[in-house]
Coordinates of C-alpha atoms in Angstrom, one line a residue:
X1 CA 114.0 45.2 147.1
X2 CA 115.4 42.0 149.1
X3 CA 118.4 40.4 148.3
X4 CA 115.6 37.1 147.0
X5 CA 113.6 39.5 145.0
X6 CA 117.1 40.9 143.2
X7 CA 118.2 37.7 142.3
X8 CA 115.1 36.2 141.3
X9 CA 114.2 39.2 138.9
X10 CA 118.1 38.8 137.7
X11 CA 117.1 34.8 137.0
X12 CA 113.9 36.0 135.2
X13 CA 115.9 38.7 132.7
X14 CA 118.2 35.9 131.9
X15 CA 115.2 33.4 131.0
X16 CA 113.9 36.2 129.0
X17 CA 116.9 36.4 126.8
X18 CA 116.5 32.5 126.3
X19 CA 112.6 33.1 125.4
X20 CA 113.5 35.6 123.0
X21 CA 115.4 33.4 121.3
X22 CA 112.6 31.2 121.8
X23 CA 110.4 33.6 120.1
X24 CA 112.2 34.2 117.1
X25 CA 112.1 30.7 116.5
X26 CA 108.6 30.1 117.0
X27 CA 107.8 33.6 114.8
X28 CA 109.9 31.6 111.8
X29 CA 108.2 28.4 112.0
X30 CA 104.7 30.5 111.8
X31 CA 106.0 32.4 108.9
X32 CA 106.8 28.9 107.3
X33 CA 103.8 27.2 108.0
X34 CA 101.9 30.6 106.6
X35 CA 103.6 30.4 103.4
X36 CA 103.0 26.6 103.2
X37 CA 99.6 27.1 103.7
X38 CA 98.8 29.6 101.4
X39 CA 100.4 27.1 98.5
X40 CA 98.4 24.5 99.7
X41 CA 95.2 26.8 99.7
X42 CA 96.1 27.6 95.5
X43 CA 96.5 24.5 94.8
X44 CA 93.4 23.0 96.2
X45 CA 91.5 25.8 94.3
X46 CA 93.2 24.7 91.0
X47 CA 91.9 21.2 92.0
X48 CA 88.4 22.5 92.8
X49 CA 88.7 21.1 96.7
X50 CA 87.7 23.5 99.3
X51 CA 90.3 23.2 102.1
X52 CA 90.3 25.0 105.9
X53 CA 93.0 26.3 107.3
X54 CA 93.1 26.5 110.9
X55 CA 95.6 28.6 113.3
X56 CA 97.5 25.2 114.7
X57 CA 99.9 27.6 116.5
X58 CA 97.2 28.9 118.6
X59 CA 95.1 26.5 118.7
X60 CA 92.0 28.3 118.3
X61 CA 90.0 29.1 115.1
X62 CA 90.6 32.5 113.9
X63 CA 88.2 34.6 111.5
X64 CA 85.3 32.5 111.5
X65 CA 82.0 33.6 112.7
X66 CA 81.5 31.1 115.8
X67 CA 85.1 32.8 116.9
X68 CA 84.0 36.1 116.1
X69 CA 80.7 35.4 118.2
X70 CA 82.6 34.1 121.3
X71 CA 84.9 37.3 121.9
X72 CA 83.9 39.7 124.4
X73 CA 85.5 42.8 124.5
X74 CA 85.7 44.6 127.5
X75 CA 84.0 48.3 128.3
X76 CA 85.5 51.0 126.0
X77 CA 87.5 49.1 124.1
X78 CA 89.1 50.4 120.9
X79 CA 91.1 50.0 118.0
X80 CA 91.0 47.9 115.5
X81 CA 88.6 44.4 116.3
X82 CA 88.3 46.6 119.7
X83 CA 91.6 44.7 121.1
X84 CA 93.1 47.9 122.4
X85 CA 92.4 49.4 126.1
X86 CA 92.8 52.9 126.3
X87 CA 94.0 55.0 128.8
X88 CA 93.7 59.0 129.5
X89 CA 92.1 61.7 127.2
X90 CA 91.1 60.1 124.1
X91 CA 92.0 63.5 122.0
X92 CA 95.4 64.1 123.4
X93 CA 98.0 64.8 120.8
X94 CA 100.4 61.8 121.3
X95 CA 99.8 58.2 121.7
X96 CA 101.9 55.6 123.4
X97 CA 100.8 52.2 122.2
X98 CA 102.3 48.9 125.0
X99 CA 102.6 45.6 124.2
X100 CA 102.8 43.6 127.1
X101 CA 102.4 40.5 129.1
X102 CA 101.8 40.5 133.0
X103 CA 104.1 37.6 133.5
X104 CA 107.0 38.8 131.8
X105 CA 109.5 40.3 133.6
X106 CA 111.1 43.0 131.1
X107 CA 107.3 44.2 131.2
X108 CA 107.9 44.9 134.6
X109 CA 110.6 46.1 134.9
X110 CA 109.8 48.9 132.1
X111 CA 106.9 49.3 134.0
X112 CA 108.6 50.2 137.5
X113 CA 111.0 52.7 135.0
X114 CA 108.2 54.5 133.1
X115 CA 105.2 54.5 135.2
X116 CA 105.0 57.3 136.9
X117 CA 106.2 59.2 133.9
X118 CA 103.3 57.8 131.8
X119 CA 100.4 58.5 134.0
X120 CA 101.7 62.3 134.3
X121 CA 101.9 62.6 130.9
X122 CA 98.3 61.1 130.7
X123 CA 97.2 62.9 133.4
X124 CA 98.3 66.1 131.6
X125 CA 96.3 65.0 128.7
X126 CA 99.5 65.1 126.8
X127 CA 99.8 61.0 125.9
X128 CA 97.2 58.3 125.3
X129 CA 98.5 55.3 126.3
X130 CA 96.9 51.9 124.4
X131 CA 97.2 48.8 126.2
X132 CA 97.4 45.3 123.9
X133 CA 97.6 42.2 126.1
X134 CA 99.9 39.1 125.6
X135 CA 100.4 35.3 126.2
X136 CA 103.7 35.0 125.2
X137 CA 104.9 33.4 128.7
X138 CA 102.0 31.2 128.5
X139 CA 102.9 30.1 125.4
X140 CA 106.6 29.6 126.2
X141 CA 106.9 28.1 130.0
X142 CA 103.1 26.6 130.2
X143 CA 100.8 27.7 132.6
X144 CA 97.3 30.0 132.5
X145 CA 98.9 33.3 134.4
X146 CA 99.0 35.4 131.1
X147 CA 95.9 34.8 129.8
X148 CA 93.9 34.8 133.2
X149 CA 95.6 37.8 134.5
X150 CA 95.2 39.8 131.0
X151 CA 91.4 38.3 131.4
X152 CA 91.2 40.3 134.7
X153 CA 92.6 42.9 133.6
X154 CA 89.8 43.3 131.3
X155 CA 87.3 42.9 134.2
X156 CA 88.8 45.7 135.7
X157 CA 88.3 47.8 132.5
X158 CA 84.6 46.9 132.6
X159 CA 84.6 48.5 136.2
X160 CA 86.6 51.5 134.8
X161 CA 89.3 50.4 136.6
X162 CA 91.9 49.0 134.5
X163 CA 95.1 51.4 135.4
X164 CA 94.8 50.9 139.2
X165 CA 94.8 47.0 138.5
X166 CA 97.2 47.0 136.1
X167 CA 100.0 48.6 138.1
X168 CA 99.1 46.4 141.0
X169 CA 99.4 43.4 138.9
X170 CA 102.9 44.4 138.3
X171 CA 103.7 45.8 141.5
X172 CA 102.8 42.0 142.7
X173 CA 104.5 40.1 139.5
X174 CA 105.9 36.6 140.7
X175 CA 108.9 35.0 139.4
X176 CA 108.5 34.2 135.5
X177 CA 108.6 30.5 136.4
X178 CA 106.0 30.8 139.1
X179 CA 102.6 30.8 137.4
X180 CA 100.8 32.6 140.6
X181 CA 98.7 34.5 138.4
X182 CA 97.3 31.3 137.1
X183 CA 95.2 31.0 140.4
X184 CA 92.1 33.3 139.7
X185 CA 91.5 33.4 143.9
X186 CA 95.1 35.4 143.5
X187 CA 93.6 37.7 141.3
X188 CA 91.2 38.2 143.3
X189 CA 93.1 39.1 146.7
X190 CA 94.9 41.6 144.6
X191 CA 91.8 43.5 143.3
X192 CA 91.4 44.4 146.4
X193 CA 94.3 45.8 146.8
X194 CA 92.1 48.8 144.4
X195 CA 88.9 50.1 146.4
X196 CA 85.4 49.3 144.6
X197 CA 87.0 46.7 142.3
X198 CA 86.2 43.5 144.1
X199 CA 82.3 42.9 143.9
X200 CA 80.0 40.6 142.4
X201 CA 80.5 41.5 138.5
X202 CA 84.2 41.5 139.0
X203 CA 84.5 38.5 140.8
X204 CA 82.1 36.1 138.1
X205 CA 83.6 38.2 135.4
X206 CA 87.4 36.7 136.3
X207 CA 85.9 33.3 137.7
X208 CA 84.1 32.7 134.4
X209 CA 87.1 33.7 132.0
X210 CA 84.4 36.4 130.3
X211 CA 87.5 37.6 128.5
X212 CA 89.6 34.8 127.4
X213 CA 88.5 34.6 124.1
X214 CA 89.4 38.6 123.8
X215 CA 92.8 38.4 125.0
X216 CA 93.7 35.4 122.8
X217 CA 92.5 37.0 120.4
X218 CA 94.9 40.0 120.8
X219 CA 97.6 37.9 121.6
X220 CA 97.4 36.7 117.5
X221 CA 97.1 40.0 116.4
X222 CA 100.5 40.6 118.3
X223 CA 101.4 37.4 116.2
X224 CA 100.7 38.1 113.0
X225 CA 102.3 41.8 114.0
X226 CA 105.4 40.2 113.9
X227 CA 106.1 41.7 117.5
X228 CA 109.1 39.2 118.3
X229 CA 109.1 40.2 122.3
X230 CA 107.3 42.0 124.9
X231 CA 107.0 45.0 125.9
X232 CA 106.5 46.5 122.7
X233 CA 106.4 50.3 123.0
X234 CA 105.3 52.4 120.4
X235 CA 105.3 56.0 119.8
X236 CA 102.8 57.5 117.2
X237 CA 103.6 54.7 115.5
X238 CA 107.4 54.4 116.0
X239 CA 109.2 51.7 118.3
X240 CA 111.0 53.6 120.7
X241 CA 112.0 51.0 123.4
X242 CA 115.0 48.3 123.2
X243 CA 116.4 49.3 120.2
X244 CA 117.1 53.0 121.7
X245 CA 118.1 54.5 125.3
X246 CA 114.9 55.1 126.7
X247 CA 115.0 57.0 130.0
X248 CA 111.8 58.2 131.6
X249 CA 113.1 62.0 130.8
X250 CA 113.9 61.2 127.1
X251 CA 110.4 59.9 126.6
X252 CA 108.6 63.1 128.2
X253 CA 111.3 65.1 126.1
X254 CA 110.1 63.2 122.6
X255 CA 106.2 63.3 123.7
X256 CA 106.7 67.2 124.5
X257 CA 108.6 67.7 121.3
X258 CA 106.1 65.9 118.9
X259 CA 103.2 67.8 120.7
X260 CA 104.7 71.0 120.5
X261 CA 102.1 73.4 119.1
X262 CA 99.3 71.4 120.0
X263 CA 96.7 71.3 122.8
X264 CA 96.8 68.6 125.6
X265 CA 93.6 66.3 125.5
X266 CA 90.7 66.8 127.2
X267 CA 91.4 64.8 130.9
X268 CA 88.6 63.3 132.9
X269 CA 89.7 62.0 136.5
X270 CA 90.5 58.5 136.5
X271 CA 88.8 55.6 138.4
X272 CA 90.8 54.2 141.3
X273 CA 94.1 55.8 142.9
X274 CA 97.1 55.9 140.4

């Protein structure tokens, strides 16, 4: 890594911290409003008024039909609401669930730590790995680069391509402050970066946003998770990253010990190279 690179991904960490903080504050005035609403919502019933409440912090309607209508999930979603993107065998005894954001730079960096680890363990049919995408950078420095890169991201999954483009999203991550995924004709020149992603379906998929409403929508189900950074990092159910020592050998060690006894997953060959 050059000398720039070093010091610009040591710039990014300490604007992370700074978001984080950012975070918290924004997850407390949500909590607040929440609770306001819901007394407001009482009292109009008491009245006999009908009142809406609208998601102001997203700006976007949330749990209406006309929202519900406009979200298209990508090819072989799952989860709950279908907001989750899957990766290796869907039987396999373990599942690793990431929260993350491709302009955030933590997210890369536990990304360059624990990638190789995680697609041998997938590749083993040992882990499932379930993908939820975020906007938190969007949200917090301005700019589209979250929510268009997380919409491409999609795209790819509709190609059956998602963990090829994923890791060369992150292997090409600009500085925090640089919104470069924000220009779709960037997303574009990286796609093809993974052979048979960039044709026609791709390209209008990504051009016309066919995702957007999808990823926003996961991006308030992060919210209302009350996820207070990114990544996020799950195992069977338990958060394993920040809060612990997570090396790439303790995390095969704790995937091997809570499969032990059970049989790997069923593994069909994945689209694209690793």
């Amino acid at each position: 890594m050059s000398e720039k690179n070093r010091n610009g991904k040591t710039s990014a960490r300490q604007a992370l911290q700074a978001q984080r903080e950012r975070d918290k504050a924004r997850a407390k005035r949500k909590r607040t409003l929440t609770v306001a609403g819901a007394v407001v919502v009482v009292l109009a019933a008491a009245a006999g008024i009908s009142i809406a409440v609208a998601d102001r912090d997203s700006g976007t309607k949330t749990g209406s039909g006309d929202s519900a209508g406009s979200v298209t999930a990508p090819r072989g979603a799952a989860g709950k609401d279908d907001l989750v993107i899957p990766v290796g065998a869907a039987d396999a005894p373990s599942t690793l669930t990431v929260y993350e954001d491709f302009r955030c730079p933590a997210c890369d960096e536990f990304e360059k730590t624990f990638t190789p680890t995680i697609h041998g363990l997938e590749d083993s049919g040992e882990l499932r790995t379930e993908y939820h995408l975020v906007t938190l950078i969007d949200g917090n420095l301005g700019g589209d680069g979250s929510l268009n890169a997380g919409n491409a991201a999609a795209c790819a999954q509709d190609e059956g391509k998602f963990r090829p483009y994923h890791d060369v999203l992150y292997d090409n991550q600009p500085d925090e402050q640089d919104d470069r995924f924000g220009d779709k004709k960037n997303l574009l020149t990286l796609a093809a970066k993974v052979p048979g992603l960039k044709n026609a379906s791709f390209t209008a998929c990504v051009d016309n946003g066919t995702h957007d409403a999808w990823v926003k929508k996961s991006n308030e189900a992060f919210d209302s998770a009350g996820f207070g950074s990114t990544p996020t990092v799950l195992l069977n159910g338990k958060n394993i990253y920040g809060s612990t020592a997570l090396t790439p050998d303790s995390l095969k060690q704790m995937v091997q010990a809570a499969n032990k006894g059970k049989k790997p997953g069923k593994v069909t060959p994945t689209a694209g190279p690793s």
